Amino acid sequence: MAQINLLPWREELRKEQTNQFLTMTGLALMLTASIIVLVHMNISRMIDHQKSRNNILQNEIKQLDVQLLKIKGLEDTKEKLLSRMEIIQSLQQKRPQIVHLFDEIVKTIPEGLHITEIKQTANSITIDGVAESNGRVSAYMRNIDASEWMTKPRLQVIESTRKDGRGSKFILVAQQSAPKTDEEQAGEL
């Protein structure tokens, strides 16, 4: 005789498929959750590593800033020292010039002319004096112009001191200079 299966096999098949679906869904959810946790942990580790690198870089930047400040201070000190050295060197070079200047002032004074006062401001020399005549002042200016240590004589004031017009009081301005060295003369040629 033929066997007839009256058991509810479709319902059991449906239950079994539902159980498999739920099991697969649960496994998929667990796998997804574990992947999410692993990715999160990896990203957190990478963030922590980057923060650590950033902190190291920030510390290095602070150290470099301190070093830059020190370097700037040293450069300022260097500039001050160099300017002082230039001033000292300039003074040392000009030291013998005052001796030559006074010697040249004496050499250029013609007879009949007397100097009453000499003032020097930077390279400008103001000479006050008395001359027997205006011609003596002119001769003095020519002598200054021919001098190696003084140039560009310029008469500021000339006044007669006597009624006969023979005596003259004068104020003269000249520039102090130094004779050209052999190198400077060669450069002009």
Tab-separated table of C-alpha atoms in Angstrom:
chain	number	residue	atom	x	y	z
A	1	MET	CA	0.000	0.000	0.000
A	2	ALA	CA	1.052	3.404	-0.580
A	3	GLN	CA	2.408	5.351	2.251
A	4	ILE	CA	1.005	8.735	2.886
A	5	ASN	CA	2.993	11.075	4.998
A	6	LEU	CA	0.615	13.164	6.976
A	7	LEU	CA	3.284	14.884	9.042
A	8	PRO	CA	3.499	18.656	8.630
A	9	TRP	CA	6.799	18.542	6.717
A	10	ARG	CA	6.301	21.938	5.144
A	11	GLU	CA	6.052	23.590	8.497
A	12	GLU	CA	9.149	21.769	9.700
A	13	LEU	CA	10.987	22.786	6.550
A	14	ARG	CA	9.902	26.359	7.100
A	15	LYS	CA	11.024	26.216	10.757
A	16	GLU	CA	14.350	24.752	9.736
A	17	GLN	CA	14.818	27.423	7.064
A	18	THR	CA	13.858	30.096	9.590
A	19	ASN	CA	16.368	28.654	12.089
A	20	GLN	CA	19.074	28.607	9.421
A	21	PHE	CA	18.201	32.163	8.424
A	22	LEU	CA	18.321	33.371	12.027
A	23	THR	CA	21.585	31.507	12.626
A	24	MET	CA	23.137	32.956	9.472
A	25	THR	CA	21.837	36.411	10.329
A	26	GLY	CA	23.240	36.104	13.861
A	27	LEU	CA	26.598	34.930	12.524
A	28	ALA	CA	26.615	37.757	9.975
A	29	LEU	CA	25.775	40.290	12.698
A	30	MET	CA	28.499	38.888	14.963
A	31	LEU	CA	30.999	38.930	12.093
A	32	THR	CA	29.993	42.495	11.172
A	33	ALA	CA	30.217	43.601	14.810
A	34	SER	CA	33.638	41.984	15.219
A	35	ILE	CA	34.861	43.630	11.993
A	36	ILE	CA	33.521	46.996	13.189
A	37	VAL	CA	35.254	46.534	16.555
A	38	LEU	CA	38.526	45.542	14.854
A	39	VAL	CA	38.340	48.506	12.448
A	40	HIS	CA	37.511	50.839	15.353
A	41	MET	CA	40.442	49.493	17.378
A	42	ASN	CA	42.773	49.842	14.388
A	43	ILE	CA	41.623	53.407	13.701
A	44	SER	CA	41.956	54.269	17.408
A	45	ARG	CA	45.475	52.843	17.408
A	46	MET	CA	46.344	54.850	14.285
A	47	ILE	CA	44.884	58.024	15.846
A	48	ASP	CA	46.881	57.453	19.035
A	49	HIS	CA	50.016	56.852	16.973
A	50	GLN	CA	49.423	60.059	14.990
A	51	LYS	CA	48.773	62.019	18.203
A	52	SER	CA	52.046	60.685	19.557
A	53	ARG	CA	53.861	61.784	16.385
A	54	ASN	CA	52.154	65.188	16.562
A	55	ASN	CA	53.281	65.604	20.180
A	56	ILE	CA	56.845	64.717	19.206
A	57	LEU	CA	56.698	67.224	16.345
A	58	GLN	CA	55.249	69.914	18.636
A	59	ASN	CA	58.075	69.337	21.127
A	60	GLU	CA	60.652	69.549	18.336
A	61	ILE	CA	59.035	72.742	17.043
A	62	LYS	CA	59.208	74.274	20.532
A	63	GLN	CA	62.888	73.333	20.791
A	64	LEU	CA	63.565	74.822	17.362
A	65	ASP	CA	61.709	78.012	18.351
A	66	VAL	CA	63.948	78.319	21.413
A	67	GLN	CA	67.011	77.733	19.236
A	68	LEU	CA	65.782	80.320	16.710
A	69	LEU	CA	65.408	82.871	19.509
A	70	LYS	CA	68.950	82.105	20.651
A	71	ILE	CA	70.223	82.416	17.085
A	72	LYS	CA	68.416	85.733	16.647
A	73	GLY	CA	69.947	86.976	19.893
A	74	LEU	CA	73.375	85.865	18.705
A	75	GLU	CA	72.855	87.578	15.348
A	76	ASP	CA	71.848	90.801	17.124
A	77	THR	CA	74.941	90.545	19.308
A	78	LYS	CA	77.043	89.852	16.221
A	79	GLU	CA	75.632	92.931	14.454
A	80	LYS	CA	76.357	95.096	17.498
A	81	LEU	CA	79.892	93.732	17.748
A	82	LEU	CA	80.503	94.236	14.031
A	83	SER	CA	79.290	97.829	14.216
A	84	ARG	CA	81.538	98.444	17.227
A	85	MET	CA	84.452	96.862	15.390
A	86	GLU	CA	83.801	99.105	12.376
A	87	ILE	CA	83.699	102.176	14.621
A	88	ILE	CA	86.929	101.154	16.355
A	89	GLN	CA	88.597	100.409	13.032
A	90	SER	CA	87.434	103.746	11.648
A	91	LEU	CA	88.763	105.556	14.713
A	92	GLN	CA	92.083	103.741	14.441
A	93	GLN	CA	92.373	104.692	10.782
A	94	LYS	CA	91.484	108.324	11.529
A	95	ARG	CA	93.785	108.615	14.551
A	96	PRO	CA	96.845	109.744	12.553
A	97	GLN	CA	94.683	112.018	10.408
A	98	ILE	CA	94.289	114.613	13.166
A	99	VAL	CA	98.083	114.899	13.415
A	100	HIS	CA	98.342	115.321	9.650
A	101	LEU	CA	95.453	117.782	9.715
A	102	PHE	CA	97.128	120.066	12.266
A	103	ASP	CA	100.417	119.767	10.413
A	104	GLU	CA	98.663	120.678	7.161
A	105	ILE	CA	96.863	123.609	8.797
A	106	VAL	CA	100.243	125.002	9.873
A	107	LYS	CA	101.786	124.406	6.420
A	108	THR	CA	98.941	126.114	4.561
A	109	ILE	CA	98.837	129.322	6.651
A	110	PRO	CA	100.375	132.189	4.673
A	111	GLU	CA	102.245	135.054	6.322
A	112	GLY	CA	99.997	137.747	7.670
A	113	LEU	CA	97.181	135.347	8.649
A	114	HIS	CA	96.453	134.178	12.194
A	115	ILE	CA	93.978	131.478	13.254
A	116	THR	CA	91.929	132.219	16.353
A	117	GLU	CA	89.729	129.118	16.511
A	118	ILE	CA	89.369	125.694	14.866
A	119	LYS	CA	86.254	123.517	15.195
A	120	GLN	CA	85.726	120.094	13.700
A	121	THR	CA	82.358	118.434	13.200
A	122	ALA	CA	82.613	115.049	11.485
A	123	ASN	CA	84.705	115.827	8.380
A	124	SER	CA	83.917	119.540	8.341
A	125	ILE	CA	86.514	121.975	9.724
A	126	THR	CA	85.529	125.536	10.638
A	127	ILE	CA	88.472	127.926	10.874
A	128	ASP	CA	88.133	131.408	12.403
A	129	GLY	CA	90.985	133.833	11.985
A	130	VAL	CA	92.332	137.277	11.259
A	131	ALA	CA	94.252	138.246	8.127
A	132	GLU	CA	96.137	141.414	7.172
A	133	SER	CA	94.205	141.543	3.902
A	134	ASN	CA	91.604	139.730	1.819
A	135	GLY	CA	94.411	138.536	-0.439
A	136	ARG	CA	95.895	136.566	2.450
A	137	VAL	CA	92.540	134.803	2.934
A	138	SER	CA	92.452	133.999	-0.799
A	139	ALA	CA	95.994	132.614	-0.626
A	140	TYR	CA	94.987	130.512	2.363
A	141	MET	CA	92.006	129.115	0.446
A	142	ARG	CA	94.275	128.239	-2.515
A	143	ASN	CA	96.708	126.513	-0.146
A	144	ILE	CA	93.858	124.504	1.406
A	145	ASP	CA	92.605	123.514	-2.034
A	146	ALA	CA	96.106	122.276	-2.961
A	147	SER	CA	96.435	120.368	0.325
A	148	GLU	CA	96.233	116.570	0.541
A	149	TRP	CA	94.449	116.610	3.907
A	150	MET	CA	91.884	119.396	3.335
A	151	THR	CA	89.603	120.154	0.392
A	152	LYS	CA	86.713	122.357	-0.714
A	153	PRO	CA	87.466	125.586	1.161
A	154	ARG	CA	84.383	127.800	1.425
A	155	LEU	CA	84.461	131.293	2.845
A	156	GLN	CA	81.527	131.891	5.192
A	157	VAL	CA	82.194	135.371	6.568
A	158	ILE	CA	84.783	138.048	5.945
A	159	GLU	CA	84.656	141.402	7.765
A	160	SER	CA	87.016	144.343	7.855
A	161	THR	CA	88.392	144.942	11.321
A	162	ARG	CA	90.152	148.259	10.622
A	163	LYS	CA	88.802	151.404	9.106
A	164	ASP	CA	91.423	151.445	6.399
A	165	GLY	CA	90.179	147.996	5.197
A	166	ARG	CA	93.530	146.305	5.668
A	167	GLY	CA	92.576	143.818	8.408
A	168	SER	CA	89.962	141.117	7.865
A	169	LYS	CA	88.243	138.763	10.231
A	170	PHE	CA	87.094	135.575	8.474
A	171	ILE	CA	85.311	132.275	8.975
A	172	LEU	CA	86.272	129.516	6.569
A	173	VAL	CA	84.852	125.999	6.226
A	174	ALA	CA	86.841	123.152	4.638
A	175	GLN	CA	86.423	119.402	4.399
A	176	GLN	CA	88.920	117.005	5.926
A	177	SER	CA	90.164	114.380	3.497
A	178	ALA	CA	92.862	111.768	3.330
A	179	PRO	CA	95.353	111.447	0.490
A	180	LYS	CA	94.493	108.760	-2.009
A	181	THR	CA	96.264	105.461	-1.599
A	182	ASP	CA	98.134	103.828	-4.474
A	183	GLU	CA	95.224	101.393	-4.922
A	184	GLU	CA	92.676	104.240	-5.215
A	185	GLN	CA	94.871	106.089	-7.718
A	186	ALA	CA	95.265	102.898	-9.779
A	187	GLY	CA	91.471	102.435	-9.713
A	188	GLU	CA	90.949	105.912	-11.206
A	189	LEU	CA	93.216	105.182	-14.163
